[in-house]
Amino acid sequence: MIDWKRVQALKEELGADDFLPVVELFLDELEGIVMRLAHGDAERLECDMHFLHGSAASLGFTAFASLCQQAEIALQRQELGGLDLGALLDCYAATKKQFIAGRHLWQGEAPNVAVR
């Protein structure tokens, strides 16, 4: 679900001091778009899928990035029957939970940190 090597590579590219603010910004932006999707706001759907796909891929959210890419392609082709926002939202929630649970891998904390 998460490519931890990509997460570590991004941390090395940005540097330890800049990595956490970028992760926080990424998660805030993702959360806003996901909330808009959850409330049925389809006005910017194709653009949102493109943004989500790129952002998720950058941070190593491989399964979520793949679903976003599939949704983006379906929207471009106007094949709305292939668009499953429920699965996409579920994947985002599971990925976010796994990312937070694994934060010891990218924050240098001890394992077994409680997940909210």
PDB file of C-alpha atoms in Angstrom:
ATOM      1  CA  MET A   1       0.000   0.000   0.000  1.00  0.00           C
ATOM      2  CA  ILE A   2       2.918   2.326   0.829  1.00  0.00           C
ATOM      3  CA  ASP A   3       6.311   2.329  -0.819  1.00  0.00           C
ATOM      4  CA  TRP A   4       8.445   3.052   2.250  1.00  0.00           C
ATOM      5  CA  LYS A   5      11.567   3.311   0.093  1.00  0.00           C
ATOM      6  CA  ARG A   6       9.917   6.213  -1.758  1.00  0.00           C
ATOM      7  CA  VAL A   7       9.049   7.865   1.563  1.00  0.00           C
ATOM      8  CA  GLN A   8      12.671   7.554   2.687  1.00  0.00           C
ATOM      9  CA  ALA A   9      13.946   8.839  -0.667  1.00  0.00           C
ATOM     10  CA  LEU A  10      11.692  11.883  -0.411  1.00  0.00           C
ATOM     11  CA  LYS A  11      12.931  12.501   3.117  1.00  0.00           C
ATOM     12  CA  GLU A  12      16.513  12.375   1.875  1.00  0.00           C
ATOM     13  CA  GLU A  13      15.712  14.660  -1.090  1.00  0.00           C
ATOM     14  CA  LEU A  14      14.048  17.274   1.098  1.00  0.00           C
ATOM     15  CA  GLY A  15      16.196  16.873   4.170  1.00  0.00           C
ATOM     16  CA  ALA A  16      14.958  15.889   7.605  1.00  0.00           C
ATOM     17  CA  ASP A  17      14.063  19.467   8.603  1.00  0.00           C
ATOM     18  CA  ASP A  18      11.859  20.102   5.556  1.00  0.00           C
ATOM     19  CA  PHE A  19      10.307  16.659   5.274  1.00  0.00           C
ATOM     20  CA  LEU A  20       7.758  16.882   8.095  1.00  0.00           C
ATOM     21  CA  PRO A  21       6.308  20.255   6.967  1.00  0.00           C
ATOM     22  CA  VAL A  22       5.952  18.866   3.433  1.00  0.00           C
ATOM     23  CA  VAL A  23       4.209  15.730   4.752  1.00  0.00           C
ATOM     24  CA  GLU A  24       1.850  17.859   6.852  1.00  0.00           C
ATOM     25  CA  LEU A  25       1.042  20.096   3.865  1.00  0.00           C
ATOM     26  CA  PHE A  26       0.507  17.064   1.654  1.00  0.00           C
ATOM     27  CA  LEU A  27      -1.852  15.410   4.130  1.00  0.00           C
ATOM     28  CA  ASP A  28      -3.780  18.675   4.693  1.00  0.00           C
ATOM     29  CA  GLU A  29      -4.232  19.195   0.947  1.00  0.00           C
ATOM     30  CA  LEU A  30      -5.200  15.573   0.408  1.00  0.00           C
ATOM     31  CA  GLU A  31      -7.656  15.703   3.279  1.00  0.00           C
ATOM     32  CA  GLY A  32      -9.386  18.769   1.827  1.00  0.00           C
ATOM     33  CA  ILE A  33      -9.797  17.169  -1.577  1.00  0.00           C
ATOM     34  CA  VAL A  34     -10.916  13.844  -0.114  1.00  0.00           C
ATOM     35  CA  MET A  35     -13.512  15.658   2.004  1.00  0.00           C
ATOM     36  CA  ARG A  36     -14.791  17.423  -1.119  1.00  0.00           C
ATOM     37  CA  LEU A  37     -15.051  14.055  -2.896  1.00  0.00           C
ATOM     38  CA  ALA A  38     -16.826  12.495   0.079  1.00  0.00           C
ATOM     39  CA  HIS A  39     -19.441  15.252  -0.061  1.00  0.00           C
ATOM     40  CA  GLY A  40     -20.144  14.644  -3.733  1.00  0.00           C
ATOM     41  CA  ASP A  41     -18.549  17.808  -5.168  1.00  0.00           C
ATOM     42  CA  ALA A  42     -17.727  16.606  -8.679  1.00  0.00           C
ATOM     43  CA  GLU A  43     -17.078  20.035 -10.212  1.00  0.00           C
ATOM     44  CA  ARG A  44     -13.292  19.620 -10.179  1.00  0.00           C
ATOM     45  CA  LEU A  45     -13.169  15.833 -10.161  1.00  0.00           C
ATOM     46  CA  GLU A  46     -10.772  15.237 -13.050  1.00  0.00           C
ATOM     47  CA  CYS A  47      -8.398  17.945 -11.818  1.00  0.00           C
ATOM     48  CA  ASP A  48      -8.635  16.574  -8.273  1.00  0.00           C
ATOM     49  CA  MET A  49      -7.805  13.053  -9.460  1.00  0.00           C
ATOM     50  CA  HIS A  50      -4.777  14.359 -11.336  1.00  0.00           C
ATOM     51  CA  PHE A  51      -3.543  16.227  -8.254  1.00  0.00           C
ATOM     52  CA  LEU A  52      -4.210  13.302  -5.933  1.00  0.00           C
ATOM     53  CA  HIS A  53      -2.478  10.874  -8.294  1.00  0.00           C
ATOM     54  CA  GLY A  54       0.680  12.966  -8.502  1.00  0.00           C
ATOM     55  CA  SER A  55       0.812  13.828  -4.827  1.00  0.00           C
ATOM     56  CA  ALA A  56       0.141  10.285  -3.674  1.00  0.00           C
ATOM     57  CA  ALA A  57       2.793   8.896  -6.016  1.00  0.00           C
ATOM     58  CA  SER A  58       5.318  11.444  -4.742  1.00  0.00           C
ATOM     59  CA  LEU A  59       4.846  10.309  -1.166  1.00  0.00           C
ATOM     60  CA  GLY A  60       4.779   6.594  -1.931  1.00  0.00           C
ATOM     61  CA  PHE A  61       1.030   6.021  -1.509  1.00  0.00           C
ATOM     62  CA  THR A  62       1.154   3.498  -4.345  1.00  0.00           C
ATOM     63  CA  ALA A  63      -2.271   1.836  -4.096  1.00  0.00           C
ATOM     64  CA  PHE A  64      -4.067   5.156  -3.657  1.00  0.00           C
ATOM     65  CA  ALA A  65      -2.068   6.741  -6.503  1.00  0.00           C
ATOM     66  CA  SER A  66      -3.033   3.865  -8.772  1.00  0.00           C
ATOM     67  CA  LEU A  67      -6.751   4.235  -7.994  1.00  0.00           C
ATOM     68  CA  CYS A  68      -6.539   7.993  -8.574  1.00  0.00           C
ATOM     69  CA  GLN A  69      -4.832   7.418 -11.918  1.00  0.00           C
ATOM     70  CA  GLN A  70      -7.519   4.923 -12.942  1.00  0.00           C
ATOM     71  CA  ALA A  71     -10.220   7.428 -11.946  1.00  0.00           C
ATOM     72  CA  GLU A  72      -8.479  10.216 -13.838  1.00  0.00           C
ATOM     73  CA  ILE A  73      -8.313   8.088 -16.993  1.00  0.00           C
ATOM     74  CA  ALA A  74     -11.969   7.048 -16.634  1.00  0.00           C
ATOM     75  CA  LEU A  75     -12.979  10.703 -16.300  1.00  0.00           C
ATOM     76  CA  GLN A  76     -10.909  11.720 -19.323  1.00  0.00           C
ATOM     77  CA  ARG A  77     -12.624   9.000 -21.346  1.00  0.00           C
ATOM     78  CA  GLN A  78     -15.980   9.927 -19.831  1.00  0.00           C
ATOM     79  CA  GLU A  79     -16.367   6.347 -18.607  1.00  0.00           C
ATOM     80  CA  LEU A  80     -18.027   7.223 -15.325  1.00  0.00           C
ATOM     81  CA  GLY A  81     -19.169   3.652 -14.753  1.00  0.00           C
ATOM     82  CA  GLY A  82     -15.553   2.761 -13.976  1.00  0.00           C
ATOM     83  CA  LEU A  83     -15.322   5.377 -11.255  1.00  0.00           C
ATOM     84  CA  ASP A  84     -15.643   3.989  -7.718  1.00  0.00           C
ATOM     85  CA  LEU A  85     -15.236   6.876  -5.305  1.00  0.00           C
ATOM     86  CA  GLY A  86     -16.123   4.667  -2.341  1.00  0.00           C
ATOM     87  CA  ALA A  87     -13.174   2.354  -3.027  1.00  0.00           C
ATOM     88  CA  LEU A  88     -10.932   5.356  -3.554  1.00  0.00           C
ATOM     89  CA  LEU A  89     -11.977   6.950  -0.260  1.00  0.00           C
ATOM     90  CA  ASP A  90     -11.582   3.634   1.586  1.00  0.00           C
ATOM     91  CA  CYS A  91      -8.109   3.194   0.135  1.00  0.00           C
ATOM     92  CA  TYR A  92      -7.140   6.714   1.203  1.00  0.00           C
ATOM     93  CA  ALA A  93      -8.327   6.080   4.763  1.00  0.00           C
ATOM     94  CA  ALA A  94      -6.423   2.780   4.987  1.00  0.00           C
ATOM     95  CA  THR A  95      -3.296   4.307   3.460  1.00  0.00           C
ATOM     96  CA  LYS A  96      -3.357   7.291   5.800  1.00  0.00           C
ATOM     97  CA  LYS A  97      -3.803   4.985   8.784  1.00  0.00           C
ATOM     98  CA  GLN A  98      -0.886   2.807   7.662  1.00  0.00           C
ATOM     99  CA  PHE A  99       1.287   5.879   7.026  1.00  0.00           C
ATOM    100  CA  ILE A 100       0.595   7.294  10.479  1.00  0.00           C
ATOM    101  CA  ALA A 101       1.097   3.890  12.116  1.00  0.00           C
ATOM    102  CA  GLY A 102       4.448   3.589  10.335  1.00  0.00           C
ATOM    103  CA  ARG A 103       5.616   7.094  11.138  1.00  0.00           C
ATOM    104  CA  HIS A 104       8.461   5.682  13.206  1.00  0.00           C
ATOM    105  CA  LEU A 105       9.943   4.717   9.821  1.00  0.00           C
ATOM    106  CA  TRP A 106      10.091   8.351   8.676  1.00  0.00           C
ATOM    107  CA  GLN A 107      10.158  10.357  11.908  1.00  0.00           C
ATOM    108  CA  GLY A 108      12.771   8.407  13.781  1.00  0.00           C
ATOM    109  CA  GLU A 109      10.352   7.629  16.647  1.00  0.00           C
ATOM    110  CA  ALA A 110      10.152   4.390  18.503  1.00  0.00           C
ATOM    111  CA  PRO A 111       7.684   1.876  16.997  1.00  0.00           C
ATOM    112  CA  ASN A 112       4.217   1.210  18.453  1.00  0.00           C
ATOM    113  CA  VAL A 113       3.082   4.818  18.418  1.00  0.00           C
ATOM    114  CA  ALA A 114      -0.672   5.072  18.980  1.00  0.00           C
ATOM    115  CA  VAL A 115      -2.748   5.820  15.884  1.00  0.00           C
ATOM    116  CA  ARG A 116      -5.600   8.307  16.164  1.00  0.00           C
TER     117      ARG A 116
END
